[in-house]
Short mmCIF file of C-alpha atoms in Angstrom, two decimals:
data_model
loop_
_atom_site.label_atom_id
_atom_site.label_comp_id
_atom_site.label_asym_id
_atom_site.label_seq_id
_atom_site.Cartn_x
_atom_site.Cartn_y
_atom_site.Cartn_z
CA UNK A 1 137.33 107.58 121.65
CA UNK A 2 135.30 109.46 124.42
CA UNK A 3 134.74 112.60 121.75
CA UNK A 4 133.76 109.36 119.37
CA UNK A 5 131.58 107.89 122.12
CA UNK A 6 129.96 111.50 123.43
CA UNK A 7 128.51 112.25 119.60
CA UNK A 8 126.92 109.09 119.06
CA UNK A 9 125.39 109.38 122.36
CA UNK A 10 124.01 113.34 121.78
CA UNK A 11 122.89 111.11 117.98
CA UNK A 12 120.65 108.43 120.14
CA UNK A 13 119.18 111.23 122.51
CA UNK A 14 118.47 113.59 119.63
CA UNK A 15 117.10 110.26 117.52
CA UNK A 16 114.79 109.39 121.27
CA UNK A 17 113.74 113.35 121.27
CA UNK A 18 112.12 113.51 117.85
CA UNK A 19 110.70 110.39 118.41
CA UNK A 20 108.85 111.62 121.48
CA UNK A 21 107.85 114.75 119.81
CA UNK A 22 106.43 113.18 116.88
CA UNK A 23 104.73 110.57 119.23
CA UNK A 24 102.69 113.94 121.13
CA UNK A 25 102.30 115.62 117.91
CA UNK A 26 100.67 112.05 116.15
CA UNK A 27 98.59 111.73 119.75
CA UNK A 28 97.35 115.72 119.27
CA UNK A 29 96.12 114.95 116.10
CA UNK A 30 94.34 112.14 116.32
CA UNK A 31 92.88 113.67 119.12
CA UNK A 32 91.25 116.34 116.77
CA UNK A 33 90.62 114.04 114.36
CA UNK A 34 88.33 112.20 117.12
CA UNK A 35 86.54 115.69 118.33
CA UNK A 36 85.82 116.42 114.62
CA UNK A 37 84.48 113.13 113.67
CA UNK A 38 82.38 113.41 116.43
CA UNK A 39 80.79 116.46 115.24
CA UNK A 40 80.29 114.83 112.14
CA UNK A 41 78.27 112.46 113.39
CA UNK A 42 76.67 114.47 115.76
CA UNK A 43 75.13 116.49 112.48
CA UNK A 44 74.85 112.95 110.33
CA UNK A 45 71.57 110.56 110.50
CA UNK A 46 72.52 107.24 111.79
CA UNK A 47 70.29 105.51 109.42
CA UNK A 48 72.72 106.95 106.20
CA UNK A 49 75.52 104.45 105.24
CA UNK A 50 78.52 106.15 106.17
CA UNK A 51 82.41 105.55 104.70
CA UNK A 52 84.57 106.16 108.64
CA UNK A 53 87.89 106.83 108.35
CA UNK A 54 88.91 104.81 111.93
CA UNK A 55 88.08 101.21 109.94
CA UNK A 56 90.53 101.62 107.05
CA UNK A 57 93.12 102.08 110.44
CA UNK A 58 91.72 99.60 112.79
CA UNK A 59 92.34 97.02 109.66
CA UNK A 60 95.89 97.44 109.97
CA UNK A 61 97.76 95.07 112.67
CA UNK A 62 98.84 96.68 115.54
CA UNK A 63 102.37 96.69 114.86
CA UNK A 64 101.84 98.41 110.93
CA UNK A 65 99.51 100.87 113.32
CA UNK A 66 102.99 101.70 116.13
CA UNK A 67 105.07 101.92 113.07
CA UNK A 68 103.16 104.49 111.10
CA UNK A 69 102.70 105.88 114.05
CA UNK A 70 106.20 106.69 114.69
CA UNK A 71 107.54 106.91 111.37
CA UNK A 72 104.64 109.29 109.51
CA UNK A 73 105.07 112.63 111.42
CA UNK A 74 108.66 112.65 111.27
CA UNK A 75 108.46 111.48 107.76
CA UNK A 76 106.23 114.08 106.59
CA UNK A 77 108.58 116.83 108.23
CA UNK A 78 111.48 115.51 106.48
CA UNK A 79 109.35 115.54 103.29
CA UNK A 80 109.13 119.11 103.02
CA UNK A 81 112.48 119.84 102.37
CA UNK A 82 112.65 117.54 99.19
CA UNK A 83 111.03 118.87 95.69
CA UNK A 84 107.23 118.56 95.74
CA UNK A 85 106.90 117.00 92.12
CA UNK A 86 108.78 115.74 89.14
CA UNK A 87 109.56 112.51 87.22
CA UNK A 88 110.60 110.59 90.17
CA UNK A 89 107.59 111.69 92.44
CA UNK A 90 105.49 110.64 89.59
CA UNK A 91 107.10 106.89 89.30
CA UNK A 92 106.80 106.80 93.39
CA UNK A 93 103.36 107.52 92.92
CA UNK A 94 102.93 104.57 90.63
CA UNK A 95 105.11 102.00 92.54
CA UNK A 96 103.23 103.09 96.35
CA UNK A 97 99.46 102.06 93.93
CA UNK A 98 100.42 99.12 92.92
CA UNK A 99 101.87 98.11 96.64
CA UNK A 100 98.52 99.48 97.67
CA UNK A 101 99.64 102.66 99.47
CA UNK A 102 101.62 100.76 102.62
CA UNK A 103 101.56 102.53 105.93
CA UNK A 104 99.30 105.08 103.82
CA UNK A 105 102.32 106.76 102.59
CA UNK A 106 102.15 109.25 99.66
CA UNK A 107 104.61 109.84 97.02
CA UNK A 108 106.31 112.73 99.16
CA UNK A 109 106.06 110.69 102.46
CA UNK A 110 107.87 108.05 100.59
CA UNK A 111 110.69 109.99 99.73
CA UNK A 112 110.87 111.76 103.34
CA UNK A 113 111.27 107.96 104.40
CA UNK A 114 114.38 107.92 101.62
CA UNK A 115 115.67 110.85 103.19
CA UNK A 116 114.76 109.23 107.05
CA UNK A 117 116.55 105.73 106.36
CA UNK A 118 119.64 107.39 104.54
CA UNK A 119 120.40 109.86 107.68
CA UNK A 120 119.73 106.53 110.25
CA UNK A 121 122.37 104.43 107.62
CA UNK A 122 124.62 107.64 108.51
CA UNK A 123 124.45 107.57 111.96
CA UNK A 124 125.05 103.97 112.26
CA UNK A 125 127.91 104.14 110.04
CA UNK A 126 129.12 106.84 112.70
CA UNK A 127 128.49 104.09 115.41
CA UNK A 128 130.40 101.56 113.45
CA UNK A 129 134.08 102.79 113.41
CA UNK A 130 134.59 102.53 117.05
CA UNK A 131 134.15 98.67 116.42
CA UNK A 132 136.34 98.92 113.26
CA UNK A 133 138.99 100.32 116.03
CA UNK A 134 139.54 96.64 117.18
CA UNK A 135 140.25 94.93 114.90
CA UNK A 136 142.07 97.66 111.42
CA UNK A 137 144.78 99.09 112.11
CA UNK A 138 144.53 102.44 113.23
CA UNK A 139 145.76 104.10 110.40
CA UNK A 140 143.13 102.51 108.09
CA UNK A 141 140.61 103.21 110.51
CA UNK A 142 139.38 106.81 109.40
CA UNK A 143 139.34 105.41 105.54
CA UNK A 144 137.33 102.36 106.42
CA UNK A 145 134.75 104.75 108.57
CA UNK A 146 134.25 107.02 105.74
CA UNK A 147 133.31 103.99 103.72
CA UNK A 148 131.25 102.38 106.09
CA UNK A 149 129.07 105.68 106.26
CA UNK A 150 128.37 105.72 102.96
CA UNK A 151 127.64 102.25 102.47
CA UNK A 152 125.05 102.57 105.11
CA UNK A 153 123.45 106.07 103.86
CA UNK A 154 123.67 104.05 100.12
CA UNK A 155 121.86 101.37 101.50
CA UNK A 156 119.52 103.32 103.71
CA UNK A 157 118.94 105.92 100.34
CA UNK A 158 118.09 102.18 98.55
CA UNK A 159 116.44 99.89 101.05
CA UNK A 160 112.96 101.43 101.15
CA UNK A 161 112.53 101.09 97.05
CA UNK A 162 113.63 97.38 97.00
CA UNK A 163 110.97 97.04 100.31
CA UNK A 164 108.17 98.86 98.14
CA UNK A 165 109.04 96.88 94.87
CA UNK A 166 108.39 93.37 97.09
CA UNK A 167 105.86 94.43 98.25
CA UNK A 168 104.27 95.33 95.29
CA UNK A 169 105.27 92.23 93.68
CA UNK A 170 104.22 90.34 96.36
CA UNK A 171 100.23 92.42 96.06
CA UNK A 172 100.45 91.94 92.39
CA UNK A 173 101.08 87.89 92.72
CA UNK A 174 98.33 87.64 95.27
CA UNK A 175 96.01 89.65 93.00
CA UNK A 176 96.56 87.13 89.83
CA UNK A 177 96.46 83.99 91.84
CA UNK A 178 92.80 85.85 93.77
CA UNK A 179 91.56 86.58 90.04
CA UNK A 180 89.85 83.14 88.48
CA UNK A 181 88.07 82.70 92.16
CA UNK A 182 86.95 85.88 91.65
CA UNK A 183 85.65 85.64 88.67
CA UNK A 184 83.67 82.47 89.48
CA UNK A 185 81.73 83.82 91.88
CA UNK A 186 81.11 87.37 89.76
CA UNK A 187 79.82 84.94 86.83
CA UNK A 188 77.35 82.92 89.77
CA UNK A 189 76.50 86.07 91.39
CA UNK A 190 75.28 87.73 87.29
CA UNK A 191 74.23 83.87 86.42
CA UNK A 192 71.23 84.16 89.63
CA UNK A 193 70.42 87.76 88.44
CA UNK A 194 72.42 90.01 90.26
CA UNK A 195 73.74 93.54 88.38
CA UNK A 196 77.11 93.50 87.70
CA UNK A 197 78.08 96.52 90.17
CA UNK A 198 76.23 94.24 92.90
CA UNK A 199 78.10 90.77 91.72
CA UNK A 200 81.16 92.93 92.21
CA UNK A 201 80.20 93.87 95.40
CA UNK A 202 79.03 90.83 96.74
CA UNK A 203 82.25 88.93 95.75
CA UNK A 204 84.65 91.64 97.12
CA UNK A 205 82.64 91.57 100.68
CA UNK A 206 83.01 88.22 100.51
CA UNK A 207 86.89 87.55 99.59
CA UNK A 208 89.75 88.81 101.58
CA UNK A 209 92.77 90.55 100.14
CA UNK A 210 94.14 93.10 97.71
CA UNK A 211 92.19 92.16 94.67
CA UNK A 212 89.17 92.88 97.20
CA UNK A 213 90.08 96.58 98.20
CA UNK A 214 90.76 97.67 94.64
CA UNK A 215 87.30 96.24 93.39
CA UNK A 216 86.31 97.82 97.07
CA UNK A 217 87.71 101.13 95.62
CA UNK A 218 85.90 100.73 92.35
CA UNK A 219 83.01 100.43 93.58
CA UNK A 220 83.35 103.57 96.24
CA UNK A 221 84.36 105.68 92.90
CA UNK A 222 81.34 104.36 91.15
CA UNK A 223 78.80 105.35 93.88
CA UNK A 224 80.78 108.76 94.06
CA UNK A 225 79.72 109.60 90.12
CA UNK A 226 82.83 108.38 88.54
CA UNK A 227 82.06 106.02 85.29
CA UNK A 228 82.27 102.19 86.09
CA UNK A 229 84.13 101.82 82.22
CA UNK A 230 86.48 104.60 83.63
CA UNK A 231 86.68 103.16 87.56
CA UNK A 232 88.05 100.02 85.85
CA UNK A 233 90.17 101.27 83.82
CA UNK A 234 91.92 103.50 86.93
CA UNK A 235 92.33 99.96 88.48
CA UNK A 236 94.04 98.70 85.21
CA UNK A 237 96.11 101.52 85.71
CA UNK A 238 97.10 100.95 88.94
CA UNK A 239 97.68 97.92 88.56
CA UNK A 240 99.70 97.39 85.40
CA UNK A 241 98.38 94.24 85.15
CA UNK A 242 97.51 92.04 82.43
CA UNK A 243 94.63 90.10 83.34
CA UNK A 244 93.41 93.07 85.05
CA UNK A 245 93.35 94.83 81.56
CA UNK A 246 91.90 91.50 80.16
CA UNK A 247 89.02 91.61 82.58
CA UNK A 248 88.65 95.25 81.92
CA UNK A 249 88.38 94.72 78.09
CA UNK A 250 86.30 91.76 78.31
CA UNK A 251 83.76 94.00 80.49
CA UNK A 252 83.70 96.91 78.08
CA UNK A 253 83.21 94.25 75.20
CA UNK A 254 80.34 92.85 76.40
CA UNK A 255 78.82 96.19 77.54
CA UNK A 256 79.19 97.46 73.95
CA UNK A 257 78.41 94.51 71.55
CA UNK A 258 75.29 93.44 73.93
CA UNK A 259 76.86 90.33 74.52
CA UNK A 260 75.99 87.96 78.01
CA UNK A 261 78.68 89.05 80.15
CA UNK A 262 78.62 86.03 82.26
CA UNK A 263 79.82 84.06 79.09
CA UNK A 264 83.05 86.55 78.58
CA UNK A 265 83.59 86.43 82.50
CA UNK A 266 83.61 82.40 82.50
CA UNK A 267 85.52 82.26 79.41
CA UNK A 268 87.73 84.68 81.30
CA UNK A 269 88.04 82.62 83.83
CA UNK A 270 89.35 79.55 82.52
CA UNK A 271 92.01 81.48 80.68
CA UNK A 272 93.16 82.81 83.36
CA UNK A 273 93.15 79.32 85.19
CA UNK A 274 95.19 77.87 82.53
CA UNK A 275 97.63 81.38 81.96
CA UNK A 276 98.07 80.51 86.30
CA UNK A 277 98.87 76.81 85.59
CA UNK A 278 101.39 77.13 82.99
CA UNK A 279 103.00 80.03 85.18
CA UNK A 280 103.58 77.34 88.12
CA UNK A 281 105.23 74.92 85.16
CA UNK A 282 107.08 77.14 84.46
CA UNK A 283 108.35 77.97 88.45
CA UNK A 284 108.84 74.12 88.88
CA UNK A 285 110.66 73.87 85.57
CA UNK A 286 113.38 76.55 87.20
CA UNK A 287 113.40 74.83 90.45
CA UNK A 288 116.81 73.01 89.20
CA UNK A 289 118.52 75.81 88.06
CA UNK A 290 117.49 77.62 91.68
CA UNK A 291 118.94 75.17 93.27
CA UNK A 292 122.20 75.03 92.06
CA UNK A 293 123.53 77.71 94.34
CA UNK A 294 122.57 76.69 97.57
CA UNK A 295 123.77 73.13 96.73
CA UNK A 296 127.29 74.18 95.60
CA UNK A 297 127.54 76.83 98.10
CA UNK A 298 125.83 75.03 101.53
CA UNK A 299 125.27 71.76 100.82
CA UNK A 300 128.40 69.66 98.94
CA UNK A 301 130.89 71.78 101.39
CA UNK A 302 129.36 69.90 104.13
CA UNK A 303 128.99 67.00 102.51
CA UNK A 304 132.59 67.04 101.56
CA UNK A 305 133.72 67.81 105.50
CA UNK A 306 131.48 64.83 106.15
CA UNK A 307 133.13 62.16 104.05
CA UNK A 308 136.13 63.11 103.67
CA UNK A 309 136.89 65.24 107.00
CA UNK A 310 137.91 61.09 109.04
CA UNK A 311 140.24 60.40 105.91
CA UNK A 312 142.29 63.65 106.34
CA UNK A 313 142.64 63.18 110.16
CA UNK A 314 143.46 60.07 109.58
CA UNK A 315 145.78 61.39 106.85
CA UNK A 316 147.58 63.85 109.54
CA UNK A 317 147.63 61.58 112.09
CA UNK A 318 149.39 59.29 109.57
CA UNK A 319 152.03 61.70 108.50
CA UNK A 320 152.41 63.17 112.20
CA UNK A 321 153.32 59.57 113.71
CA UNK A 322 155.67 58.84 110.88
#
């Protein structure tokens, strides 16, 4: 038990090392960072509309800040001993866009963070068997330890793709229900003479959310020289979305047949409305069959100890004083 105790202890301080380490490293360069954006600016006229890197991180809460913080150095350490491309780099890649790039992670720093979580499952599957000690007997006790280590590494391995896949679920449902408003106020902001690059711009300075920083990004990508047809598209992309790809098309449509764009976008609009609508039928509609589990499983037990619970004391009590 000591020998037990002693390794998960040199675990912890090794664990509390690293993160210190990777806390002065992360401090040293942003330090740099600072002296060199400094110089930028020194050597930049103040009257030029400048893109700083500090507001993309001073959007972030303070507590996505500590965490990337402590998690990216060590992170990108462990990243470099994994393979630097392939299939599965290339569907990371795709996943970490749609979430919208969380913590600012790439496709390598996401699978350092695999590699991060699955040696922290392993660990705490080493501090688990001196619990199991209680209560198994001691014979069972190294089998059940080996198990419970790699259940933990399994689910430390798994953990951060089902967190990336809600999240990107969750972006992608904000983006669709964000859309139609959207679109309202690109058709007003066209309708009163406005280009359609400015409409864009104006609404996305003016809503809050994802749908906002990739029409954000569109627009940075446009006034860097890339196509607006092919700045959309990369969105589409992105995305994989299919009113995205509807807005795209409808765009491109009315570019190339001449057509008044503000009629596709409003049309566009109250599809999108009514495609919304039918989805949150459709979500009440299931509300039943939800609910079936958490009645069965929560709900009628108690409900059962409730009514019947006085008739079977009084049951015992019965058969105990007879």
């Amino acid at each position: 038990m000591s020998l037990e105790l002693l390794l998960v202890s040199g675990l912890w301080l090794l664990a509390l090392v690293l993160t210190v380490v990777s806390l002065f490293l992360e401090m040293r360069a942003r330090q740099l960072q600072e002296r060199v954006a400094r110089m930028v600016r020194a050597h930049i006229d103040e009257s030029e509309p400048v893109d700083v890197v500090e507001d993309e991180e001073l959007r972030r809460s303070l507590v996505m800040r500590l965490v990337r913080a402590l998690l990216l150095p060590t992170v990108q350490r462990l990243s470099r001993l994994l393979p630097q491309s392939g299939a599965t780099l290339q569907v990371t890649e795709e996943l970490l866009a749609m979430a919208g790039h969380p913590l600012g992670l790439s496709a390598t720093d996401f699978m350092g963070l695999r590699l991060l979580c699955t040696i922290t499952g392993a660990l705490l599957g080493v501090v688990f068997p001196p619990s199991l000690a209680l209560v198994v007997p001691e014979a069972t006790a190294p089998q059940l330890a080996l198990i419970a280590i790699g259940m933990f590494a399994i689910a430390g391995f798994l953990g951060p793709v089902f967190w990336l896949r809600r999240v990107a679920g969750q972006r992608r449902y904000r983006i669709r229900r964000q859309l139609p408003d959207m679109l309202d106020l690109i058709t007003l902001s066209v309708e009163a003479g406005l280009a359609f690059d400015g409409a864009v711009y104006e609404a996305a300075r003016r809503f809050k959310g994802p749908l906002s920083d990739e029409l954000m990004q569109v627009m940075r990508e446009v006034s860097l020289g890339k196509p607006r047809a092919q700045a959309l598209r990369d969105m589409a992309e992105r995305l994989k979305l299919e009113d995205i790809s509807l807005l795209v098309s409808a765009v491109h449509q009315a570019e190339t047949l001449g057509s008044p764009l503000a009629n596709a976008l409003k049309a566009l609009a109250v599809e999108l409305r009514k495609k919304r609508l039918r989805m949150i039928r459709e979500q009440i509609a299931k509300l039943p069959v939800k609910l079936i589990f958490p009645l069965v499983l929560f709900i009628f037990p108690t409900l059962f100890i409730v009514i019947l619970g006085p008739a079977v004391v009084q049951l015992l009590r019965t058969g105990l004083g007879g």
